């Protein structure tokens, strides 16, 4: 029995389909035999085109899907002008959203959490500034202005803002390669503030243009390796402080660092080593307690500040006996001095500042947004990634004008903030206020704080970045992801931090290209007793259909993979012909391509389909498409390729195609 008289044409004489309509045409039930079992076909349905749209409508829809997948302006619909103004203020400054409903109960929780993270932020701020080769006071400046800015602009309730280890390390490494701090301190500060400014501009621009997907090129696998490598390098660099070494290499590779520590054995100070490793053991022990028993989070949170106080007291009281222990020295009191006049917008080092700003901006955005989303998920609320980019970008721009360097949301401080019971971003205001009091009145107390305690604090903070459990999971689940992780890890250790980051991005992009250019394909078979067709290698019970080669493509068909797909399909056909000849002696007559997972097709893909059909026709093989998507069908129609397939060339399902084509063969004389 034929189908031509029963199916409604795909397109009218004018060349347009019955657009937007799913005209069901009924055929008589057709019984076929698949792998020895009788199956009755379903009604054969039309494959219709999507509703016709103008080019402008298509472009508008595509842009909205790319840049506005969350529809951020849905709350503005059907609102008065005054209400829209209020919503706009709340959208750009979330403080207007939560401030009217703020209560004393919330304040009490935020004060406790703010004071708790301040006890962690003060010693970490000083330590991370040293990691960036900046004066320690810059770390405290960076723990004051940026948190205040974020409390107005940020939407995360638990994100604790301040300097972070990875951004500090990368900035220090990249700027030191161009201008070492000890050679020209003023120029180094100018470049640091300028890099922070460009980091903020880059971050805010990404948010305004809703280009947040750019940071997704740093996959979790590569970040695991990069951060672990950076943590190892940072920890080894702290041997200078823990051993009391005066002359130490500024290089950031594992071999030069270890060599420098061994070569300068004559500079080792036993007093520094004993005190340093005692405090390091104490900090690691408190960290372990906090991880094992979350209710005792305050133990690990208060340990750094307690260590700073205790070590400072010891050095102050026993100065005559501990004279070999190096200390921070004088720290000036007062608020952040303005630094807008220090921004460096011309000269031969401008490129270094811009490059450093972009790289540190990407890293800090990745960490800040990941941390914000993590705690939002745990506490059942949402954060808008693009709004967060704007907030982080503006706070870094403001920070660059007030003697701050790159800041973002810290995972360790945010975890302490959440565990301490933070309810809103007011905890950042409390933390900043505590830092303000420290800057105004307590700076002389840090004069005798030993450098060894800063090294111990840094090691304790960054050791948590070595996520070996994730690396083990990567090995078990995805060997290619593990290879990406290992590549970025070794790149940081053996070459340099920027090169390691470049390797991480390169491996991520390579993985994307690999999946795009070499998509999955496979032979499909029918699961007996059903209308389901699955990969025969995955489902052993799936049976091939005699005289049919049913192939599945699991990717869009673009210029990057069209040649590969054509070659792979022809190989599948050859292998299917060999299999049919070896198993039941039947000949191949029809090739069905399952287009369910083909989400798009370009002109190269269209040309490939046309060439493939012509090549198969020369071999007396029929090519059939099953379940092509709306955009794919539309492009096939617009390129006139759909006409060449005819009525028996495109079907809604594989089952309908097999049933209908088999019945047409039986009806032929």
XYZ file of C-alpha atoms in Angstrom:
669
model
C 0.000 0.000 0.000
C 1.424 3.423 -0.937
C 1.358 6.571 1.131
C 1.269 9.275 -1.517
C -2.522 9.435 -1.680
C -2.940 9.608 2.081
C -0.355 12.175 3.268
C -0.939 15.915 2.974
C 1.806 17.620 0.998
C 4.612 19.261 2.984
C 4.431 22.445 0.993
C 1.975 24.130 -1.313
C 2.527 25.318 -4.869
C 3.786 28.657 -3.612
C 6.603 26.885 -1.828
C 5.292 27.369 1.714
C 4.330 24.656 4.139
C 1.162 24.469 6.171
C 3.023 26.585 8.687
C 2.037 26.360 12.318
C -0.410 23.519 11.626
C 0.011 19.862 12.488
C -2.338 18.297 9.981
C -2.804 14.655 10.947
C -3.648 12.421 8.009
C -4.908 8.962 8.667
C -3.678 5.900 6.850
C -4.831 2.354 7.124
C -2.972 0.400 9.812
C 0.133 -1.188 8.326
C 1.565 -4.355 9.832
C 5.257 -5.113 9.446
C 7.618 -7.655 10.910
C 10.633 -6.406 12.872
C 13.084 -9.016 14.130
C 10.463 -11.707 13.904
C 7.746 -9.790 15.773
C 4.616 -8.288 14.273
C 4.124 -4.586 14.909
C 1.297 -2.305 13.832
C 2.387 1.152 12.704
C 1.002 4.325 14.134
C -0.776 6.898 12.022
C 1.728 8.614 9.747
C 1.878 12.299 10.670
C 3.100 15.279 8.749
C 6.347 16.989 9.616
C 5.388 20.647 9.383
C 7.401 23.836 9.408
C 7.370 26.199 12.394
C 5.194 29.341 12.205
C 6.568 31.779 9.674
C 8.543 34.665 11.185
C 10.346 37.622 9.708
C 14.129 37.871 9.910
C 13.795 40.575 12.562
C 11.515 38.382 14.667
C 13.932 35.471 14.413
C 16.860 37.691 15.361
C 14.969 39.132 18.300
C 14.018 35.669 19.554
C 17.551 34.355 19.161
C 19.107 37.317 20.980
C 16.617 37.006 23.820
C 17.507 33.325 24.188
C 21.251 34.056 24.146
C 21.360 37.125 26.395
C 18.126 36.942 28.431
C 17.419 33.263 29.166
C 16.136 34.172 32.645
C 13.874 37.007 31.390
C 15.105 39.487 34.048
C 12.466 42.083 33.177
C 9.426 39.828 33.647
C 8.483 41.713 36.838
C 8.123 44.992 34.908
C 5.216 43.738 32.805
C 1.823 45.376 33.359
C 3.187 47.762 36.024
C 2.643 51.496 36.450
C 5.455 53.953 35.730
C 6.059 54.614 39.412
C 6.180 50.903 40.158
C 8.576 50.368 37.237
C 10.849 53.080 38.667
C 10.862 51.366 42.055
C 11.531 47.989 40.438
C 14.378 49.507 38.399
C 15.997 50.866 41.570
C 15.620 47.475 43.236
C 17.013 45.759 40.148
C 20.213 47.820 40.006
C 20.522 48.403 43.762
C 19.119 45.413 45.679
C 19.502 47.347 48.942
C 16.212 49.090 48.102
C 14.559 45.663 47.988
C 15.579 44.284 51.379
C 16.181 47.463 53.419
C 12.460 48.393 53.944
C 11.813 44.996 55.562
C 14.969 44.891 57.635
C 14.451 44.147 61.322
C 16.345 44.020 64.611
C 16.265 40.216 64.536
C 18.075 40.212 61.199
C 20.552 42.811 62.489
C 21.426 40.668 65.496
C 22.302 37.724 63.242
C 24.231 39.915 60.815
C 26.273 41.549 63.610
C 27.406 38.157 64.893
C 28.339 36.913 61.414
C 29.962 40.244 60.471
C 32.208 40.262 63.538
C 33.062 36.611 62.915
C 34.176 37.112 59.316
C 36.039 40.285 60.330
C 38.215 38.161 62.620
C 39.101 36.132 59.533
C 39.189 38.986 56.999
C 41.734 41.148 58.857
C 44.588 38.611 59.007
C 43.705 37.223 55.558
C 43.651 40.721 54.064
C 47.141 41.445 55.346
C 48.379 38.016 54.213
C 46.880 38.163 50.715
C 48.333 41.623 50.122
C 51.765 40.154 50.829
C 50.909 37.371 48.384
C 50.269 40.032 45.720
C 53.627 41.678 46.629
C 51.715 44.713 47.916
C 52.100 46.528 51.256
C 50.032 44.739 53.955
C 47.914 47.843 54.542
C 46.499 47.517 50.994
C 44.870 44.249 52.067
C 42.990 46.046 54.852
C 41.991 48.879 52.530
C 40.604 46.227 50.182
C 38.556 44.757 53.036
C 36.833 48.093 53.720
C 35.568 49.889 50.588
C 34.619 46.895 48.346
C 32.378 45.215 50.989
C 30.507 48.498 51.476
C 29.990 48.836 47.728
C 28.807 45.250 47.439
C 26.304 45.673 50.266
C 24.519 48.269 48.109
C 24.824 46.563 44.727
C 25.087 42.836 45.472
C 22.229 40.349 45.531
C 23.841 37.468 47.457
C 22.949 37.316 51.152
C 25.996 35.288 52.153
C 28.856 36.423 49.901
C 31.697 37.830 52.030
C 33.782 40.220 49.920
C 37.506 40.883 50.102
C 40.885 39.857 48.697
C 41.258 36.225 47.610
C 44.326 34.043 47.218
C 44.175 33.134 43.512
C 43.621 36.671 42.218
C 46.334 37.925 44.594
C 48.780 35.303 43.385
C 48.118 35.962 39.681
C 48.357 39.730 40.084
C 51.584 39.473 42.055
C 53.121 37.065 39.555
C 52.199 38.994 36.414
C 53.155 42.435 37.720
C 56.409 41.233 39.305
C 57.527 39.843 35.940
C 57.184 43.363 34.495
C 58.140 45.611 37.420
C 59.330 44.041 40.712
C 57.963 45.915 43.723
C 61.350 46.377 45.364
C 62.731 48.058 42.227
C 59.963 50.631 41.728
C 57.269 50.513 44.471
C 55.339 53.505 43.159
C 55.048 52.160 39.613
C 54.087 48.733 40.965
C 51.258 50.289 43.001
C 50.110 52.251 39.957
C 49.966 49.096 37.871
C 48.120 47.212 40.635
C 45.443 49.898 40.945
C 45.188 50.212 37.155
C 44.853 46.456 36.746
C 42.082 46.540 39.362
C 40.336 49.317 37.437
C 40.449 47.373 34.160
C 39.309 44.230 35.970
C 36.270 46.165 37.196
C 35.555 47.638 33.757
C 35.791 44.181 32.188
C 33.547 42.612 34.825
C 30.906 45.343 34.693
C 30.909 45.266 30.879
C 30.313 41.526 30.859
C 27.369 42.044 33.186
C 25.855 44.973 31.289
C 26.146 43.147 27.963
C 24.989 39.918 29.625
C 28.040 38.033 28.438
C 28.388 35.885 31.520
C 28.850 32.768 29.429
C 32.417 33.978 28.719
C 33.575 32.799 32.146
C 32.082 29.369 31.450
C 35.094 28.627 29.245
C 36.873 27.841 32.504
C 35.375 24.433 33.120
C 35.222 22.916 36.587
C 37.801 20.308 35.609
C 40.395 22.862 34.532
C 39.660 25.068 37.549
C 40.231 22.131 39.904
C 43.672 21.571 38.374
C 44.550 25.265 38.124
C 43.582 26.077 41.706
C 45.369 22.999 43.075
C 48.553 23.927 41.208
C 48.302 27.530 42.382
C 47.735 26.348 45.963
C 50.885 24.207 45.850
C 52.965 27.070 44.450
C 51.556 29.552 46.981
C 52.272 27.158 49.829
C 55.849 26.581 48.681
C 56.415 30.322 48.325
C 55.574 30.653 52.023
C 58.723 28.707 52.883
C 60.412 32.090 52.831
C 58.343 33.229 55.802
C 58.297 29.883 57.618
C 62.084 29.411 57.372
C 63.006 33.076 57.829
C 64.810 33.235 54.470
C 65.825 36.758 53.427
C 66.924 36.188 49.823
C 64.290 34.098 48.076
C 63.397 33.584 44.437
C 60.504 35.516 42.944
C 59.863 32.765 40.393
C 56.626 30.769 40.627
C 57.692 27.328 39.382
C 58.083 24.387 41.727
C 61.720 23.575 40.884
C 63.163 27.120 41.302
C 61.183 27.593 44.530
C 62.431 24.360 46.109
C 65.960 25.014 44.839
C 65.948 28.492 46.363
C 64.809 27.149 49.735
C 67.630 24.574 49.770
C 70.339 26.896 48.437
C 69.692 29.437 51.196
C 69.937 26.983 54.076
C 72.396 29.304 55.773
C 69.589 31.850 56.201
C 67.212 29.454 57.962
C 66.201 30.622 61.436
C 65.404 27.860 63.922
C 63.303 30.282 65.995
C 61.204 31.143 62.969
C 60.876 27.505 61.927
C 59.743 26.317 65.372
C 57.226 29.102 65.911
C 56.024 29.015 62.302
C 55.318 25.308 62.182
C 53.705 25.340 65.634
C 51.221 27.977 64.514
C 50.734 26.215 61.180
C 49.874 22.984 63.016
C 47.451 24.912 65.242
C 45.705 26.535 62.268
C 45.448 23.265 60.359
C 44.027 21.539 63.442
C 41.346 24.211 63.926
C 40.523 24.038 60.223
C 40.062 20.276 60.541
C 37.769 20.777 63.559
C 35.657 23.294 61.626
C 35.313 20.917 58.676
C 34.457 17.867 60.763
C 32.029 19.672 63.072
C 30.243 22.559 61.318
C 28.748 23.778 64.599
C 32.283 24.614 65.728
C 32.909 26.833 62.695
C 33.876 29.681 65.025
C 36.983 27.742 66.078
C 38.503 27.843 62.580
C 37.147 31.357 61.962
C 38.725 32.862 65.076
C 41.988 30.897 64.843
C 43.823 33.244 62.376
C 43.152 36.379 64.417
C 43.954 34.540 67.640
C 47.222 33.379 66.086
C 48.082 36.919 65.010
C 47.418 38.251 68.518
C 49.327 35.477 70.284
C 52.324 35.538 67.949
C 52.497 39.343 68.178
C 52.444 39.162 71.984
C 55.207 36.559 72.006
C 57.458 38.597 69.713
C 56.710 41.808 71.646
C 57.443 40.289 75.060
C 60.548 38.361 73.979
C 62.044 40.741 71.425
C 65.531 40.374 72.813
C 65.467 36.588 72.462
C 63.461 36.394 69.214
C 65.416 39.002 67.315
C 65.808 36.696 64.281
C 62.057 36.677 63.610
C 61.056 39.174 60.878
C 57.967 41.318 61.543
C 55.557 43.377 59.458
C 56.803 46.690 60.775
C 55.067 50.042 60.719
C 51.549 50.287 59.282
C 50.050 53.736 58.833
C 46.744 54.556 60.526
C 43.882 56.158 58.645
C 41.256 55.597 55.983
C 41.901 54.576 52.408
C 43.783 57.357 50.638
C 42.460 58.248 47.173
C 44.365 56.620 44.322
C 42.549 57.837 41.213
C 45.564 60.023 40.453
C 47.730 56.877 40.388
C 45.827 55.138 37.601
C 48.219 54.415 34.740
C 46.614 55.012 31.336
C 49.676 55.558 29.162
C 53.180 54.216 28.910
C 54.893 50.986 28.019
C 53.384 49.028 30.935
C 49.760 49.791 30.084
C 49.421 46.485 28.226
C 50.643 44.586 31.292
C 48.049 46.336 33.464
C 45.224 45.593 31.032
C 46.222 41.933 30.628
C 46.585 41.485 34.383
C 43.229 43.153 34.962
C 41.388 40.946 32.486
C 42.908 37.706 33.794
C 42.396 38.537 37.462
C 38.946 39.841 36.587
C 37.961 36.521 35.018
C 39.343 34.521 37.927
C 37.695 36.666 40.585
C 34.380 36.624 38.701
C 34.503 32.861 38.389
C 35.131 32.430 42.098
C 32.683 35.105 43.245
C 29.750 33.953 41.129
C 30.384 30.290 41.879
C 30.444 31.010 45.619
C 27.343 33.214 45.437
C 25.358 30.622 43.490
C 26.491 27.830 45.817
C 25.190 29.494 48.960
C 22.071 30.773 47.187
C 21.224 27.192 46.219
C 21.859 25.939 49.751
C 19.555 28.604 51.180
C 16.764 28.486 48.552
C 17.126 31.821 46.776
C 18.532 32.984 43.454
C 21.271 35.363 42.415
C 21.437 36.939 38.978
C 24.906 36.202 37.604
C 24.924 39.264 35.341
C 23.852 41.584 38.171
C 26.600 40.084 40.307
C 29.115 40.846 37.553
C 27.997 44.469 37.513
C 28.209 44.683 41.307
C 31.666 43.099 41.480
C 32.869 45.209 38.561
C 31.664 48.517 40.034
C 33.108 47.705 43.453
C 36.514 46.996 41.872
C 36.349 50.219 39.878
C 35.573 52.118 43.079
C 38.279 50.173 44.893
C 40.907 51.111 42.319
C 40.264 54.754 43.170
C 40.584 54.147 46.926
C 43.860 52.206 47.197
C 42.326 48.735 46.836
C 43.297 45.860 44.587
C 41.134 43.137 43.004
C 38.481 41.736 45.347
C 35.612 39.274 45.045
C 33.598 36.828 47.106
C 35.792 34.487 49.140
C 34.670 30.891 49.622
C 36.240 30.489 53.070
C 34.849 33.762 54.441
C 31.456 33.179 52.810
C 31.267 29.720 54.381
C 32.028 31.226 57.789
C 29.494 33.971 57.101
C 26.764 31.463 56.291
C 27.594 29.200 59.228
C 27.573 32.195 61.583
C 23.960 32.858 60.619
C 24.180 35.777 58.173
C 20.771 36.847 56.877
C 21.624 39.752 54.555
C 24.596 41.624 53.108
C 24.614 43.798 56.238
C 27.186 41.308 57.543
C 29.575 42.869 54.990
C 28.837 46.314 56.438
C 29.596 45.053 59.949
C 32.826 43.481 58.712
C 33.829 46.699 56.925
C 33.039 48.721 60.060
C 35.307 46.448 62.102
C 38.072 46.925 59.538
C 37.452 50.692 59.747
C 38.013 50.645 63.520
C 41.186 48.629 62.945
C 42.469 51.119 60.364
C 41.766 54.124 62.567
C 42.954 52.885 65.949
C 44.615 49.457 65.951
C 47.304 49.602 63.269
C 50.248 50.142 65.679
C 49.393 46.794 67.275
C 50.504 44.982 64.107
C 54.041 46.407 64.216
C 55.503 43.275 65.796
C 53.308 40.758 64.003
C 55.747 38.167 62.615
C 55.794 37.390 58.909
C 55.727 33.701 59.728
C 52.135 33.923 60.962
C 51.082 35.460 57.646
C 52.746 32.562 55.830
C 50.943 30.056 58.064
C 47.587 31.772 57.469
C 48.098 31.738 53.693
C 49.023 28.042 53.664
C 45.983 27.171 55.791
C 43.694 29.166 53.499
C 44.959 27.859 50.160
C 45.329 24.228 51.165
C 41.558 23.943 50.872
C 41.916 24.664 47.148
C 43.561 21.266 46.643
C 40.413 19.284 45.920
C 41.824 15.810 45.378
C 38.396 14.194 45.791
C 37.110 16.070 42.737
C 40.172 14.939 40.790
C 39.440 11.319 41.728
C 35.818 11.726 40.607
C 37.005 13.206 37.314
C 39.183 10.144 36.732
C 36.270 7.815 37.410
C 33.690 9.715 35.367
C 35.484 11.447 32.486
C 39.092 10.714 31.551
C 39.215 13.716 29.196
C 38.163 16.036 32.014
C 40.842 14.487 34.216
C 43.409 15.120 31.478
C 42.302 18.773 31.360
C 42.619 18.965 35.142
C 46.095 17.396 35.111
C 47.273 19.626 32.244
C 46.345 22.844 34.021
C 47.811 21.539 37.305
C 51.172 20.682 35.741
C 51.147 23.874 33.673
C 50.934 25.989 36.827
C 53.568 23.929 38.661
C 56.129 23.555 35.900
C 55.757 26.655 33.718
C 53.946 29.606 35.318
C 50.602 30.645 36.737
C 49.504 32.676 33.653
C 50.627 29.882 31.307
C 48.831 27.353 33.499
C 45.682 29.437 33.214
C 46.143 29.661 29.436
C 46.529 25.875 29.302
C 43.344 25.514 31.353
C 41.404 27.724 28.930
C 43.020 26.059 25.921
C 42.135 22.568 27.098
C 38.557 23.676 27.798
C 38.207 25.175 24.318
C 39.813 22.070 22.782
C 37.277 19.898 24.573
C 34.422 22.003 23.178
C 35.871 21.818 19.666
C 36.360 18.072 20.020
C 32.723 17.546 20.933
C 31.553 19.871 18.140
C 33.789 18.517 15.394
C 33.511 14.846 16.380
C 29.941 14.351 17.582
C 28.514 11.023 18.671
C 26.836 8.872 16.038
C 25.507 5.345 16.272
C 23.362 2.577 14.830
C 19.859 2.364 16.267
C 17.712 -0.725 16.636
C 14.157 -1.473 17.729
C 13.494 -2.679 21.265
C 11.094 -5.627 20.704
C 7.480 -4.995 21.642
C 7.896 -1.206 21.592
C 8.121 1.690 19.164
C 11.422 2.753 20.728
C 14.716 2.821 18.845
C 18.001 2.962 20.766
C 21.710 2.484 20.166
C 22.425 -1.214 19.585
C 25.729 -0.987 21.465
C 24.059 0.450 24.540
C 20.929 -1.725 24.537
C 21.747 -5.345 23.757
C 18.063 -6.173 23.299
C 17.722 -3.587 20.509
C 17.374 -5.367 17.145
C 18.400 -4.088 13.743
C 15.571 -3.797 11.217
C 16.152 -5.837 8.025
C 16.951 -3.723 4.936
C 17.230 -0.552 7.071
C 20.273 1.294 8.423
C 18.985 3.565 11.179
C 21.603 6.091 12.306
C 21.472 8.654 15.101
C 23.355 11.988 15.151
C 23.751 13.686 18.539
C 24.870 17.209 17.619
C 24.100 20.177 15.389
C 25.402 19.801 11.837
C 27.779 22.684 11.161
C 30.737 23.465 8.917
C 33.078 22.137 11.630
C 31.638 18.620 11.570
C 29.765 18.227 8.270
C 32.662 16.523 6.453
C 33.273 14.199 9.403
C 29.583 13.298 9.617
C 29.389 12.509 5.918
C 32.412 10.226 6.137
C 31.141 8.602 9.341
C 27.661 7.999 7.924
C 29.108 6.391 4.803
C 31.253 4.179 7.015
C 28.219 3.191 9.106
C 26.363 2.315 5.912
C 29.250 0.161 4.701
C 29.446 -1.615 8.055
C 25.686 -2.157 8.083
C 25.796 -3.651 4.601
C 28.518 -6.028 5.751
C 26.531 -6.942 8.882
C 23.310 -7.594 6.943
C 25.150 -9.721 4.396
C 26.814 -11.770 7.132
C 23.740 -12.302 9.321
C 20.575 -12.649 7.230
C 21.628 -12.181 3.655
C 19.227 -9.269 3.041
C 20.377 -6.189 1.179
C 20.295 -2.627 2.461
C 17.578 -0.530 0.840
C 16.962 2.481 3.102
C 19.003 4.724 5.412
C 17.098 6.548 8.148
C 18.838 9.366 10.011
C 17.341 10.218 13.401
C 17.484 14.032 13.628
C 16.009 14.322 17.138
C 19.264 15.549 18.684
C 20.232 17.764 15.727
C 19.442 21.207 17.156
C 20.755 23.217 14.218
C 22.189 23.083 10.719
C 24.104 25.595 8.616
C 24.761 25.891 4.888
C 27.672 23.435 5.049
C 25.398 20.941 6.762
C 22.711 21.475 4.144
C 25.221 20.901 1.360
C 26.370 17.721 3.099
C 22.797 16.395 3.302
C 22.268 17.144 -0.371
C 25.522 15.436 -1.383
C 24.787 12.464 0.845
C 21.361 11.983 -0.700
C 22.818 12.141 -4.213
C 25.563 9.642 -3.346
C 23.070 7.183 -1.842
C 20.709 7.481 -4.792
C 23.541 6.391 -7.084
C 23.794 3.269 -4.918
C 19.995 2.741 -5.088
C 19.608 3.590 -1.399
C 16.783 5.725 -0.071
C 17.685 8.456 2.456
C 15.030 9.344 5.029
C 15.043 11.918 7.845
C 13.163 11.272 11.087
C 11.954 13.981 13.485
C 13.968 17.005 12.319
C 13.608 20.050 14.591
C 11.721 23.167 13.583
C 14.736 25.285 12.643
C 16.335 22.353 10.791
C 13.143 21.667 8.838
C 12.811 25.341 7.990
C 16.347 25.537 6.593
C 15.871 22.328 4.640
C 12.754 23.863 3.139
C 14.327 27.258 2.382
C 17.261 25.594 0.627
C 14.837 23.466 -1.486
C 16.477 20.291 -0.192
C 13.212 19.236 1.428
C 11.567 19.040 -2.012
C 14.173 16.532 -3.183
C 13.269 14.212 -0.292
C 9.633 14.113 -1.330
C 6.707 12.769 0.664
C 8.476 9.582 1.714
C 11.666 11.322 2.787
C 10.735 13.027 6.087
C 8.837 11.411 8.978
C 7.855 12.402 12.494
C 9.261 9.257 14.110
C 11.534 6.368 13.161
C 8.698 3.919 13.825
C 6.391 5.657 11.340
C 9.191 5.749 8.757
C 9.925 2.026 9.096
C 6.239 1.070 8.987
C 5.325 3.299 6.063
C 8.351 2.511 3.887
C 8.020 -1.224 4.547
C 4.355 -1.120 3.519
C 5.215 0.782 0.326
C 7.744 -1.912 -0.559
C 5.125 -4.622 -0.064
C 2.606 -2.775 -2.231
C 5.022 -2.564 -5.135
C 4.422 -5.251 -7.821
